[in-house]
Amino acid sequence: MNLILFDDAMMHLMRINRAIQQRRGNAMLIGVGGSGKQSLTRLAAFTSGHFHFQITVTKTYNDISFMEDLRELYVRAGQKGEAVTFIFTDTDIKDEGFLEYMNSVLATGEV
């Protein structure tokens, strides 16, 4: 991937990197579409040695599929002990229940 990193992008990259390297660290990135949030997060995950995990929403994607993806994420992070960066964008929200599950994950670590 060819990237041109400006000073502001490097500052954001360092902030994201610092957040995801903390134990149970998380960050909510808000901004205009196309501003590089996902690219910088993927780069931060790579530089931190994290596995990058993102769901792929299809027409038939539902709560059960989301729970299966979360189960895979939990196996990687919990059982195998891998460092994982989970990217969840606004386009991945197919049902409002997904937000409740994510709130549960962030608050307690359980679904």
mmCIF file of C-alpha atoms in Angstrom:
data_model
loop_
_atom_site.group_PDB
_atom_site.id
_atom_site.type_symbol
_atom_site.label_atom_id
_atom_site.label_comp_id
_atom_site.label_asym_id
_atom_site.label_seq_id
_atom_site.Cartn_x
_atom_site.Cartn_y
_atom_site.Cartn_z
ATOM 1 C CA MET A 1 0.000 0.000 0.000
ATOM 2 C CA ASN A 2 1.490 3.346 -1.005
ATOM 3 C CA LEU A 3 0.889 6.041 1.603
ATOM 4 C CA ILE A 4 1.954 9.628 1.925
ATOM 5 C CA LEU A 5 2.049 10.471 5.613
ATOM 6 C CA PHE A 6 1.733 14.083 6.641
ATOM 7 C CA ASP A 7 2.605 15.343 10.106
ATOM 8 C CA ASP A 8 -1.062 15.264 11.190
ATOM 9 C CA ALA A 9 -1.451 11.696 9.925
ATOM 10 C CA MET A 10 1.637 10.637 11.910
ATOM 11 C CA MET A 11 0.207 12.253 15.044
ATOM 12 C CA HIS A 12 -3.086 10.396 14.576
ATOM 13 C CA LEU A 13 -1.211 7.166 13.884
ATOM 14 C CA MET A 14 0.688 7.531 17.158
ATOM 15 C CA ARG A 15 -2.557 8.209 19.060
ATOM 16 C CA ILE A 16 -4.261 5.161 17.566
ATOM 17 C CA ASN A 17 -1.173 3.054 18.216
ATOM 18 C CA ARG A 18 -1.026 4.180 21.850
ATOM 19 C CA ALA A 19 -4.733 3.402 22.359
ATOM 20 C CA ILE A 20 -4.679 -0.087 20.877
ATOM 21 C CA GLN A 21 -1.491 -1.119 22.669
ATOM 22 C CA GLN A 22 -3.088 -0.625 26.071
ATOM 23 C CA ARG A 23 -4.666 -3.604 27.787
ATOM 24 C CA ARG A 24 -8.308 -3.720 26.578
ATOM 25 C CA GLY A 25 -7.546 -0.510 24.679
ATOM 26 C CA ASN A 26 -10.127 0.824 22.258
ATOM 27 C CA ALA A 27 -10.758 3.955 20.259
ATOM 28 C CA MET A 28 -13.673 5.496 18.411
ATOM 29 C CA LEU A 29 -12.499 7.364 15.346
ATOM 30 C CA ILE A 30 -14.914 9.974 14.059
ATOM 31 C CA GLY A 31 -14.423 12.021 10.946
ATOM 32 C CA VAL A 32 -15.333 12.697 7.356
ATOM 33 C CA GLY A 33 -15.461 9.647 5.081
ATOM 34 C CA GLY A 34 -12.286 9.149 3.096
ATOM 35 C CA SER A 35 -10.070 10.899 5.627
ATOM 36 C CA GLY A 36 -7.943 7.791 6.279
ATOM 37 C CA LYS A 37 -9.349 6.454 9.534
ATOM 38 C CA GLN A 38 -9.336 2.821 8.395
ATOM 39 C CA SER A 39 -5.965 3.074 6.665
ATOM 40 C CA LEU A 40 -4.306 4.566 9.734
ATOM 41 C CA THR A 41 -5.953 1.968 11.976
ATOM 42 C CA ARG A 42 -4.751 -0.878 9.771
ATOM 43 C CA LEU A 43 -1.262 0.621 9.752
ATOM 44 C CA ALA A 44 -1.324 1.025 13.543
ATOM 45 C CA ALA A 45 -2.445 -2.599 13.925
ATOM 46 C CA PHE A 46 0.394 -3.734 11.676
ATOM 47 C CA THR A 47 3.048 -1.706 13.512
ATOM 48 C CA SER A 48 1.724 -3.005 16.848
ATOM 49 C CA GLY A 49 1.865 -6.609 15.653
ATOM 50 C CA HIS A 50 -1.899 -7.070 15.928
ATOM 51 C CA PHE A 51 -4.104 -9.292 13.801
ATOM 52 C CA HIS A 52 -6.509 -7.100 11.815
ATOM 53 C CA PHE A 53 -10.142 -8.302 12.041
ATOM 54 C CA GLN A 54 -13.104 -6.779 10.197
ATOM 55 C CA ILE A 55 -16.490 -8.286 9.424
ATOM 56 C CA THR A 56 -17.727 -8.609 5.854
ATOM 57 C CA VAL A 57 -21.390 -7.691 5.586
ATOM 58 C CA THR A 58 -23.463 -9.423 2.896
ATOM 59 C CA LYS A 59 -27.172 -9.461 2.038
ATOM 60 C CA THR A 60 -27.744 -12.476 4.278
ATOM 61 C CA TYR A 61 -25.610 -11.175 7.164
ATOM 62 C CA ASN A 62 -27.638 -11.264 10.404
ATOM 63 C CA ASP A 63 -27.288 -11.515 14.185
ATOM 64 C CA ILE A 64 -26.209 -15.142 14.011
ATOM 65 C CA SER A 65 -23.455 -14.321 11.498
ATOM 66 C CA PHE A 66 -22.337 -11.429 13.691
ATOM 67 C CA MET A 67 -22.168 -13.704 16.740
ATOM 68 C CA GLU A 68 -20.107 -16.225 14.737
ATOM 69 C CA ASP A 69 -17.669 -13.468 13.779
ATOM 70 C CA LEU A 70 -17.459 -12.315 17.407
ATOM 71 C CA ARG A 71 -16.866 -15.922 18.471
ATOM 72 C CA GLU A 72 -13.953 -16.147 16.008
ATOM 73 C CA LEU A 73 -12.624 -12.850 17.369
ATOM 74 C CA TYR A 74 -12.884 -14.092 20.963
ATOM 75 C CA VAL A 75 -11.110 -17.365 20.125
ATOM 76 C CA ARG A 76 -8.205 -15.457 18.575
ATOM 77 C CA ALA A 77 -7.973 -12.897 21.372
ATOM 78 C CA GLY A 78 -8.869 -15.015 24.388
ATOM 79 C CA GLN A 79 -8.064 -18.633 23.704
ATOM 80 C CA LYS A 80 -5.043 -18.168 21.436
ATOM 81 C CA GLY A 81 -3.861 -15.005 23.212
ATOM 82 C CA GLU A 82 -3.276 -13.052 19.993
ATOM 83 C CA ALA A 83 -3.350 -9.270 19.930
ATOM 84 C CA VAL A 84 -6.326 -8.325 17.744
ATOM 85 C CA THR A 85 -7.522 -5.024 16.314
ATOM 86 C CA PHE A 86 -11.235 -5.139 15.480
ATOM 87 C CA ILE A 87 -12.391 -2.503 12.998
ATOM 88 C CA PHE A 88 -16.137 -1.876 13.056
ATOM 89 C CA THR A 89 -17.385 0.884 10.748
ATOM 90 C CA ASP A 90 -20.776 2.537 10.332
ATOM 91 C CA THR A 91 -21.359 0.542 7.128
ATOM 92 C CA ASP A 92 -20.976 -2.687 9.138
ATOM 93 C CA ILE A 93 -24.070 -1.856 11.212
ATOM 94 C CA LYS A 94 -26.812 -3.798 9.475
ATOM 95 C CA ASP A 95 -29.039 -4.028 12.540
ATOM 96 C CA GLU A 96 -29.235 -1.848 15.660
ATOM 97 C CA GLY A 97 -28.705 -4.969 17.740
ATOM 98 C CA PHE A 98 -25.082 -4.957 16.556
ATOM 99 C CA LEU A 99 -24.530 -1.768 18.543
ATOM 100 C CA GLU A 100 -25.931 -3.409 21.682
ATOM 101 C CA TYR A 101 -23.533 -6.318 21.230
ATOM 102 C CA MET A 102 -20.608 -3.939 20.725
ATOM 103 C CA ASN A 103 -21.596 -1.965 23.826
ATOM 104 C CA SER A 104 -21.603 -5.226 25.751
ATOM 105 C CA VAL A 105 -18.185 -6.182 24.406
ATOM 106 C CA LEU A 106 -16.680 -2.831 25.355
ATOM 107 C CA ALA A 107 -18.346 -2.619 28.766
ATOM 108 C CA THR A 108 -17.901 -6.161 30.078
ATOM 109 C CA GLY A 109 -16.006 -8.182 27.497
ATOM 110 C CA GLU A 110 -19.005 -10.520 27.187
ATOM 111 C CA VAL A 111 -21.827 -10.804 24.675
#
